[in-house]
């Protein structure tokens, strides 16, 4: 696994990611003996913050404190995030679109398209609230789980702004 210069790869972080994902999956599969399955989402956010915050900090405080180097660093950061996340998100949306078109009702189609658009615009968490109203809705939205990806991407957008103000 390649990492940006100066950042050490820690294999235990991948283990924690696996624990987080497995906890959420088991919870959604109905294993009641894991009542804190949603804690896996929180754990994933903590891990992401642990990994991403130093990357962003390094952009602002790397010793090359020119406006150009900060802009270039942010560009590279967002480019890496895009290429890491966009293919999986696109695949998920395409596959889910296919299933919703085949098995969904007309009202499902409209709700799904609205959620897909909000997800692509990094607002899946707001779309889930607006278009589904309830995470456990009886008419589930297949993209409702993208709320966590959207929240993470919003952090990626706003954390550099905070650092830029402090910089």
Coordinates of C-alpha atoms in Angstrom, one line a residue, residues 62-118:
X62 CA 5.1 21.1 5.7
X63 CA 7.8 23.7 5.6
X64 CA 6.8 24.8 2.1
X65 CA 4.4 27.4 3.3
X66 CA 3.6 29.0 0.0
X67 CA 0.1 29.5 -1.3
X68 CA 1.0 27.5 -4.4
X69 CA 2.3 24.5 -2.3
X70 CA -0.9 24.5 -0.2
X71 CA -3.1 24.6 -3.2
X72 CA -1.1 21.9 -4.9
X73 CA -1.2 19.8 -1.7
X74 CA -5.0 20.2 -1.4
X75 CA -5.4 19.3 -5.1
X76 CA -3.4 16.1 -4.6
X77 CA -5.3 15.2 -1.5
X78 CA -8.7 15.6 -3.1
X79 CA -7.5 13.8 -6.2
X80 CA -6.3 10.8 -4.2
X81 CA -9.6 10.8 -2.2
X82 CA -11.6 10.9 -5.5
X83 CA -9.8 8.1 -7.1
X84 CA -10.0 6.0 -4.0
X85 CA -13.8 6.5 -3.3
X86 CA -15.4 7.4 -6.6
X87 CA -15.1 4.0 -8.4
X88 CA -16.7 2.1 -5.6
X89 CA -19.5 4.7 -5.2
X90 CA -20.1 4.7 -9.0
X91 CA -20.3 0.9 -9.0
X92 CA -22.6 0.9 -6.1
X93 CA -24.9 3.4 -7.7
X94 CA -25.0 1.7 -11.1
X95 CA -25.6 -1.7 -9.6
X96 CA -28.3 -0.4 -7.2
X97 CA -30.0 1.6 -10.1
X98 CA -30.2 -1.6 -12.0
X99 CA -31.9 -3.5 -9.1
X100 CA -34.3 -0.6 -8.3
X101 CA -35.4 -0.3 -11.9
X102 CA -36.2 -4.0 -12.1
X103 CA -37.7 -4.6 -8.6
X104 CA -38.8 -1.1 -7.5
X105 CA -42.0 0.7 -7.8
X106 CA -42.4 4.0 -9.6
X107 CA -42.4 5.9 -6.3
X108 CA -39.2 4.0 -5.4
X109 CA -37.6 5.2 -8.7
X110 CA -38.2 8.8 -7.9
X111 CA -37.0 8.6 -4.3
X112 CA -33.9 6.6 -5.4
X113 CA -33.0 9.1 -8.1
X114 CA -33.3 12.0 -5.6
X115 CA -31.1 10.1 -3.1
X116 CA -28.6 9.1 -5.8
X117 CA -28.2 12.8 -6.9
X118 CA -27.7 14.0 -3.3

